[in-house]
PDB file of C-alpha atoms in Angstrom:
ATOM      1  CA  ALA A   1     -44.137  29.615  30.939  1.00 90.00           C
ATOM      2  CA  PHE A   2     -45.731  26.185  30.925  1.00 91.00           C
ATOM      3  CA  GLY A   3     -46.369  26.275  27.175  1.00 93.00           C
ATOM      4  CA  ARG A   4     -42.833  27.382  26.456  1.00 93.00           C
ATOM      5  CA  GLU A   5     -41.407  24.702  28.693  1.00 91.00           C
ATOM      6  CA  GLU A   6     -43.565  22.065  26.983  1.00 91.00           C
ATOM      7  CA  ALA A   7     -42.126  23.270  23.661  1.00 93.00           C
ATOM      8  CA  LYS A   8     -38.605  22.879  25.147  1.00 93.00           C
ATOM      9  CA  ASN A   9     -38.128  26.643  24.878  1.00 93.00           C
ATOM     10  CA  TYR A  10     -36.463  26.901  28.280  1.00 94.00           C
ATOM     11  CA  ALA A  11     -35.115  30.399  27.685  1.00 93.00           C
ATOM     12  CA  GLY A  12     -38.628  31.639  26.918  1.00 94.00           C
ATOM     13  CA  ALA A  13     -40.075  29.817  29.919  1.00 93.00           C
ATOM     14  CA  LEU A  14     -37.327  31.261  32.092  1.00 94.00           C
ATOM     15  CA  ALA A  15     -38.081  34.808  30.926  1.00 94.00           C
ATOM     16  CA  ALA A  16     -41.785  34.351  31.719  1.00 94.00           C
ATOM     17  CA  LEU A  17     -41.026  32.811  35.105  1.00 94.00           C
ATOM     18  CA  ARG A  18     -38.683  35.657  36.029  1.00 93.00           C
ATOM     19  CA  ARG A  19     -41.535  38.104  35.336  1.00 94.00           C
ATOM     20  CA  VAL A  20     -43.853  36.073  37.552  1.00 93.00           C
ATOM     21  CA  GLN A  21     -41.174  35.884  40.213  1.00 92.00           C
ATOM     22  CA  THR A  22     -40.969  39.679  40.488  1.00 91.00           C
ATOM     23  CA  GLU A  23     -44.615  39.625  41.604  1.00 91.00           C
ATOM     24  CA  ASN A  24     -44.132  36.536  43.835  1.00 88.00           C
ATOM     25  CA  PRO A  25     -40.539  36.721  45.122  1.00 87.00           C
ATOM     26  CA  LEU A  26     -41.159  34.377  48.075  1.00 89.00           C
ATOM     27  CA  ASN A  27     -42.709  31.507  46.146  1.00 91.00           C
ATOM     28  CA  SER A  28     -40.384  28.495  46.404  1.00 92.00           C
ATOM     29  CA  ASP A  29     -42.341  26.581  43.734  1.00 92.00           C
ATOM     30  CA  ILE A  30     -41.617  29.290  41.163  1.00 94.00           C
ATOM     31  CA  LEU A  31     -37.958  29.249  42.202  1.00 95.00           C
ATOM     32  CA  GLN A  32     -37.829  25.473  41.706  1.00 94.00           C
ATOM     33  CA  TRP A  33     -39.363  25.857  38.275  1.00 94.00           C
ATOM     34  CA  ILE A  34     -36.819  28.546  37.425  1.00 95.00           C
ATOM     35  CA  ALA A  35     -34.052  26.208  38.601  1.00 95.00           C
ATOM     36  CA  HIS A  36     -35.468  23.452  36.395  1.00 93.00           C
ATOM     37  CA  CYS A  37     -35.370  25.732  33.345  1.00 94.00           C
ATOM     38  CA  LEU A  38     -31.858  26.911  34.193  1.00 94.00           C
ATOM     39  CA  ARG A  39     -30.727  23.325  34.558  1.00 92.00           C
ATOM     40  CA  ALA A  40     -32.329  22.353  31.237  1.00 91.00           C
ATOM     41  CA  GLY A  41     -30.485  25.248  29.637  1.00 89.00           C
ATOM     42  CA  GLY A  42     -27.153  24.069  31.040  1.00 87.00           C
ATOM     43  CA  HIS A  43     -26.830  26.733  33.737  1.00 92.00           C
ATOM     44  CA  ASN A  44     -26.230  24.399  36.655  1.00 91.00           C
ATOM     45  CA  GLN A  45     -24.410  26.815  38.944  1.00 92.00           C
ATOM     46  CA  GLU A  46     -27.144  29.424  38.655  1.00 95.00           C
ATOM     47  CA  ALA A  47     -29.742  26.680  39.208  1.00 94.00           C
ATOM     48  CA  LEU A  48     -27.984  25.747  42.456  1.00 94.00           C
ATOM     49  CA  GLU A  49     -28.077  29.361  43.609  1.00 94.00           C
ATOM     50  CA  VAL A  50     -31.806  29.595  42.892  1.00 95.00           C
ATOM     51  CA  LEU A  51     -32.407  26.289  44.685  1.00 95.00           C
ATOM     52  CA  GLY A  52     -30.501  27.682  47.660  1.00 94.00           C
ATOM     53  CA  LYS A  53     -32.971  30.578  47.805  1.00 94.00           C
ATOM     54  CA  ALA A  54     -35.886  28.154  47.505  1.00 94.00           C
ATOM     55  CA  ALA A  55     -34.450  26.019  50.318  1.00 94.00           C
ATOM     56  CA  ASN A  56     -34.218  29.089  52.546  1.00 93.00           C
ATOM     57  CA  LEU A  57     -37.888  29.788  51.885  1.00 92.00           C
ATOM     58  CA  SER A  58     -38.941  26.157  52.480  1.00 91.00           C
ATOM     59  CA  PRO A  59     -36.487  24.618  54.966  1.00 91.00           C
ATOM     60  CA  GLY A  60     -36.602  20.838  55.009  1.00 90.00           C
ATOM     61  CA  ASN A  61     -38.294  20.544  51.610  1.00 92.00           C
ATOM     62  CA  THR A  62     -36.910  17.234  50.354  1.00 92.00           C
ATOM     63  CA  ARG A  63     -37.928  17.949  46.756  1.00 93.00           C
ATOM     64  CA  ILE A  64     -35.674  21.020  46.717  1.00 94.00           C
ATOM     65  CA  GLN A  65     -32.831  19.096  48.364  1.00 92.00           C
ATOM     66  CA  GLU A  66     -33.133  16.260  45.843  1.00 91.00           C
ATOM     67  CA  GLN A  67     -33.143  18.670  42.921  1.00 91.00           C
ATOM     68  CA  ALA A  68     -30.051  20.432  44.279  1.00 92.00           C
ATOM     69  CA  GLN A  69     -28.305  17.097  44.763  1.00 89.00           C
ATOM     70  CA  GLN A  70     -29.067  16.107  41.161  1.00 88.00           C
ATOM     71  CA  VAL A  71     -27.618  19.385  39.892  1.00 91.00           C
ATOM     72  CA  GLN A  72     -24.467  18.826  41.950  1.00 89.00           C
ATOM     73  CA  ILE A  73     -24.146  15.283  40.618  1.00 88.00           C
ATOM     74  CA  GLU A  74     -24.532  16.561  37.041  1.00 87.00           C
ATOM     75  CA  GLN A  75     -21.784  19.103  37.655  1.00 89.00           C
ATOM     76  CA  GLN A  76     -19.529  16.423  39.097  1.00 89.00           C
ATOM     77  CA  ARG A  77     -20.284  14.115  36.155  1.00 88.00           C
ATOM     78  CA  GLU A  78     -19.449  16.892  33.663  1.00 89.00           C
ATOM     79  CA  HIS A  79     -16.198  17.669  35.450  1.00 93.00           C
ATOM     80  CA  ALA A  80     -15.182  13.994  35.533  1.00 93.00           C
ATOM     81  CA  SER A  81     -15.971  13.678  31.838  1.00 92.00           C
ATOM     82  CA  GLN A  82     -13.850  16.717  30.980  1.00 95.00           C
ATOM     83  CA  LEU A  83     -10.924  15.332  32.964  1.00 96.00           C
ATOM     84  CA  PHE A  84     -11.327  11.928  31.325  1.00 95.00           C
ATOM     85  CA  GLN A  85     -11.508  13.403  27.818  1.00 95.00           C
ATOM     86  CA  SER A  86      -8.389  15.482  28.419  1.00 97.00           C
ATOM     87  CA  GLY A  87      -6.404  12.488  29.657  1.00 96.00           C
ATOM     88  CA  GLN A  88      -5.985  13.711  33.220  1.00 97.00           C
ATOM     89  CA  TRP A  89      -6.208  10.181  34.559  1.00 97.00           C
ATOM     90  CA  LYS A  90      -5.499  10.758  38.266  1.00 97.00           C
ATOM     91  CA  ALA A  91      -7.965  13.615  38.550  1.00 97.00           C
ATOM     92  CA  ALA A  92     -10.577  11.771  36.455  1.00 96.00           C
ATOM     93  CA  LEU A  93     -10.170   8.670  38.602  1.00 96.00           C
ATOM     94  CA  ARG A  94     -10.611  10.730  41.758  1.00 95.00           C
ATOM     95  CA  GLU A  95     -13.799  12.356  40.404  1.00 94.00           C
ATOM     96  CA  LEU A  96     -15.265   9.136  38.998  1.00 93.00           C
ATOM     97  CA  THR A  97     -14.597   7.308  42.263  1.00 91.00           C
ATOM     98  CA  ALA A  98     -16.162  10.107  44.312  1.00 89.00           C
ATOM     99  CA  LEU A  99     -19.155  10.087  41.995  1.00 88.00           C
ATOM    100  CA  ALA A 100     -19.486   6.320  42.372  1.00 84.00           C
ATOM    101  CA  GLU A 101     -19.585   6.738  46.155  1.00 82.00           C
ATOM    102  CA  THR A 102     -22.340   9.355  46.015  1.00 78.00           C
ATOM    103  CA  PRO A 103     -25.564   8.032  47.559  1.00 70.00           C
ATOM    104  CA  GLY A 104     -28.155   7.342  44.899  1.00 61.00           C
ATOM    105  CA  GLU A 105     -25.568   6.970  42.159  1.00 57.00           C
ATOM    106  CA  ARG A 106     -25.398   3.191  42.063  1.00 52.00           C
ATOM    107  CA  THR A 107     -26.671   2.965  38.480  1.00 50.00           C
ATOM    108  CA  THR A 108     -24.320   5.687  37.303  1.00 53.00           C
ATOM    109  CA  HIS A 109     -21.498   3.922  39.116  1.00 57.00           C
ATOM    110  CA  ARG A 110     -22.157   0.871  36.992  1.00 58.00           C
ATOM    111  CA  SER A 111     -21.620   2.837  33.814  1.00 65.00           C
ATOM    112  CA  ASN A 112     -18.522   4.502  35.294  1.00 84.00           C
ATOM    113  CA  LEU A 113     -16.804   1.219  36.161  1.00 90.00           C
ATOM    114  CA  LEU A 114     -15.280   0.899  32.716  1.00 93.00           C
ATOM    115  CA  GLN A 115     -14.061   4.490  32.800  1.00 94.00           C
ATOM    116  CA  ILE A 116     -12.565   3.887  36.240  1.00 95.00           C
ATOM    117  CA  ALA A 117     -10.896   0.751  34.883  1.00 96.00           C
ATOM    118  CA  TYR A 118      -9.460   2.670  31.933  1.00 96.00           C
ATOM    119  CA  CYS A 119      -8.038   5.346  34.250  1.00 97.00           C
ATOM    120  CA  HIS A 120      -6.358   2.645  36.351  1.00 97.00           C
ATOM    121  CA  GLN A 121      -4.986   1.076  33.186  1.00 97.00           C
ATOM    122  CA  GLN A 122      -3.554   4.387  32.013  1.00 97.00           C
ATOM    123  CA  LEU A 123      -1.944   4.896  35.427  1.00 97.00           C
ATOM    124  CA  GLY A 124      -0.408   1.407  35.365  1.00 96.00           C
ATOM    125  CA  ASN A 125      -2.587   0.038  38.179  1.00 96.00           C
ATOM    126  CA  LEU A 126      -3.215  -3.198  36.296  1.00 97.00           C
ATOM    127  CA  ASN A 127      -4.762  -5.222  39.123  1.00 96.00           C
ATOM    128  CA  GLU A 128      -7.250  -2.437  39.902  1.00 96.00           C
ATOM    129  CA  ALA A 129      -8.002  -2.039  36.193  1.00 96.00           C
ATOM    130  CA  LEU A 130      -8.558  -5.788  35.941  1.00 96.00           C
ATOM    131  CA  ARG A 131     -10.981  -5.762  38.872  1.00 95.00           C
ATOM    132  CA  HIS A 132     -13.002  -2.845  37.486  1.00 94.00           C
ATOM    133  CA  TYR A 133     -13.060  -4.183  33.920  1.00 94.00           C
ATOM    134  CA  ARG A 134     -14.430  -7.485  35.185  1.00 94.00           C
ATOM    135  CA  SER A 135     -17.124  -5.756  37.243  1.00 91.00           C
ATOM    136  CA  GLY A 136     -18.022  -3.435  34.377  1.00 91.00           C
ATOM    137  CA  LEU A 137     -18.167  -6.236  31.835  1.00 91.00           C
ATOM    138  CA  ARG A 138     -20.547  -8.236  34.038  1.00 90.00           C
ATOM    139  CA  ILE A 139     -22.928  -5.286  33.721  1.00 88.00           C
ATOM    140  CA  ASP A 140     -22.143  -4.424  30.094  1.00 87.00           C
ATOM    141  CA  PRO A 141     -20.843  -7.598  28.416  1.00 88.00           C
ATOM    142  CA  GLY A 142     -21.104  -6.016  24.963  1.00 87.00           C
ATOM    143  CA  ALA A 143     -18.375  -3.419  25.583  1.00 88.00           C
ATOM    144  CA  SER A 144     -15.867  -4.946  23.168  1.00 90.00           C
ATOM    145  CA  TRP A 145     -13.242  -2.231  23.699  1.00 93.00           C
ATOM    146  CA  ALA A 146     -13.236  -3.009  27.419  1.00 93.00           C
ATOM    147  CA  ARG A 147     -12.951  -6.745  26.752  1.00 93.00           C
ATOM    148  CA  GLN A 148      -9.937  -6.076  24.493  1.00 94.00           C
ATOM    149  CA  ASN A 149      -8.341  -3.939  27.184  1.00 95.00           C
ATOM    150  CA  LEU A 150      -9.020  -6.659  29.748  1.00 96.00           C
ATOM    151  CA  ALA A 151      -7.334  -9.229  27.496  1.00 95.00           C
ATOM    152  CA  GLY A 152      -4.328  -6.937  27.097  1.00 95.00           C
ATOM    153  CA  ILE A 153      -4.018  -6.524  30.858  1.00 96.00           C
ATOM    154  CA  LEU A 154      -4.284 -10.271  31.429  1.00 96.00           C
ATOM    155  CA  TYR A 155      -1.532 -10.770  28.863  1.00 96.00           C
ATOM    156  CA  GLN A 156       0.656  -8.164  30.581  1.00 95.00           C
ATOM    157  CA  LEU A 157       0.118  -9.953  33.891  1.00 94.00           C
ATOM    158  CA  GLY A 158       1.221 -13.254  32.326  1.00 94.00           C
ATOM    159  CA  ARG A 159      -2.229 -14.801  32.472  1.00 94.00           C
ATOM    160  CA  TYR A 160      -2.099 -15.968  28.867  1.00 94.00           C
ATOM    161  CA  GLU A 161      -4.893 -18.536  28.895  1.00 94.00           C
ATOM    162  CA  GLU A 162      -7.359 -16.046  30.403  1.00 93.00           C
ATOM    163  CA  ALA A 163      -6.218 -13.417  27.888  1.00 92.00           C
ATOM    164  CA  ALA A 164      -6.825 -15.835  25.023  1.00 93.00           C
ATOM    165  CA  ASN A 165     -10.313 -16.601  26.343  1.00 90.00           C
ATOM    166  CA  GLU A 166     -11.148 -12.906  26.452  1.00 87.00           C
ATOM    167  CA  TRP A 167      -9.888 -12.386  22.905  1.00 84.00           C
ATOM    168  CA  GLU A 168     -12.195 -15.152  21.702  1.00 77.00           C
TER     169      GLU A 168
END
């Protein structure tokens, strides 16, 4: 299993680990490893179920709890991205905001600020979009598309001199 995982053959590692698990069904470390391989293969829901079993075997194990939290955050991120890509601005904004408020997601929140700003812009919440674009651009000043959107919002709000400065 280790060799297959090292080779990024997660399906092969998973098959080997499942065989080992039949002989050691109460080993939470094997279950965590299985969850890792499931997660690497994109099977987040199944990974959560396996982590739930591991947590029952090792109550209070922070490593299991952290891994489960990361899987949940990945699922939430995927869902927010799907909503964003499909133009479901209210739902995407709700998911991105919830994700930004998740403990331990401060760095991800920084990268989501511009997406949050764009959702606000699409919903006509120009002042909120302005606030988020400014925060996001302080972190990522090279995001030219966001700077253009910010300039457009400033123009719409009648703040022409600021808009001109952003265009420059």
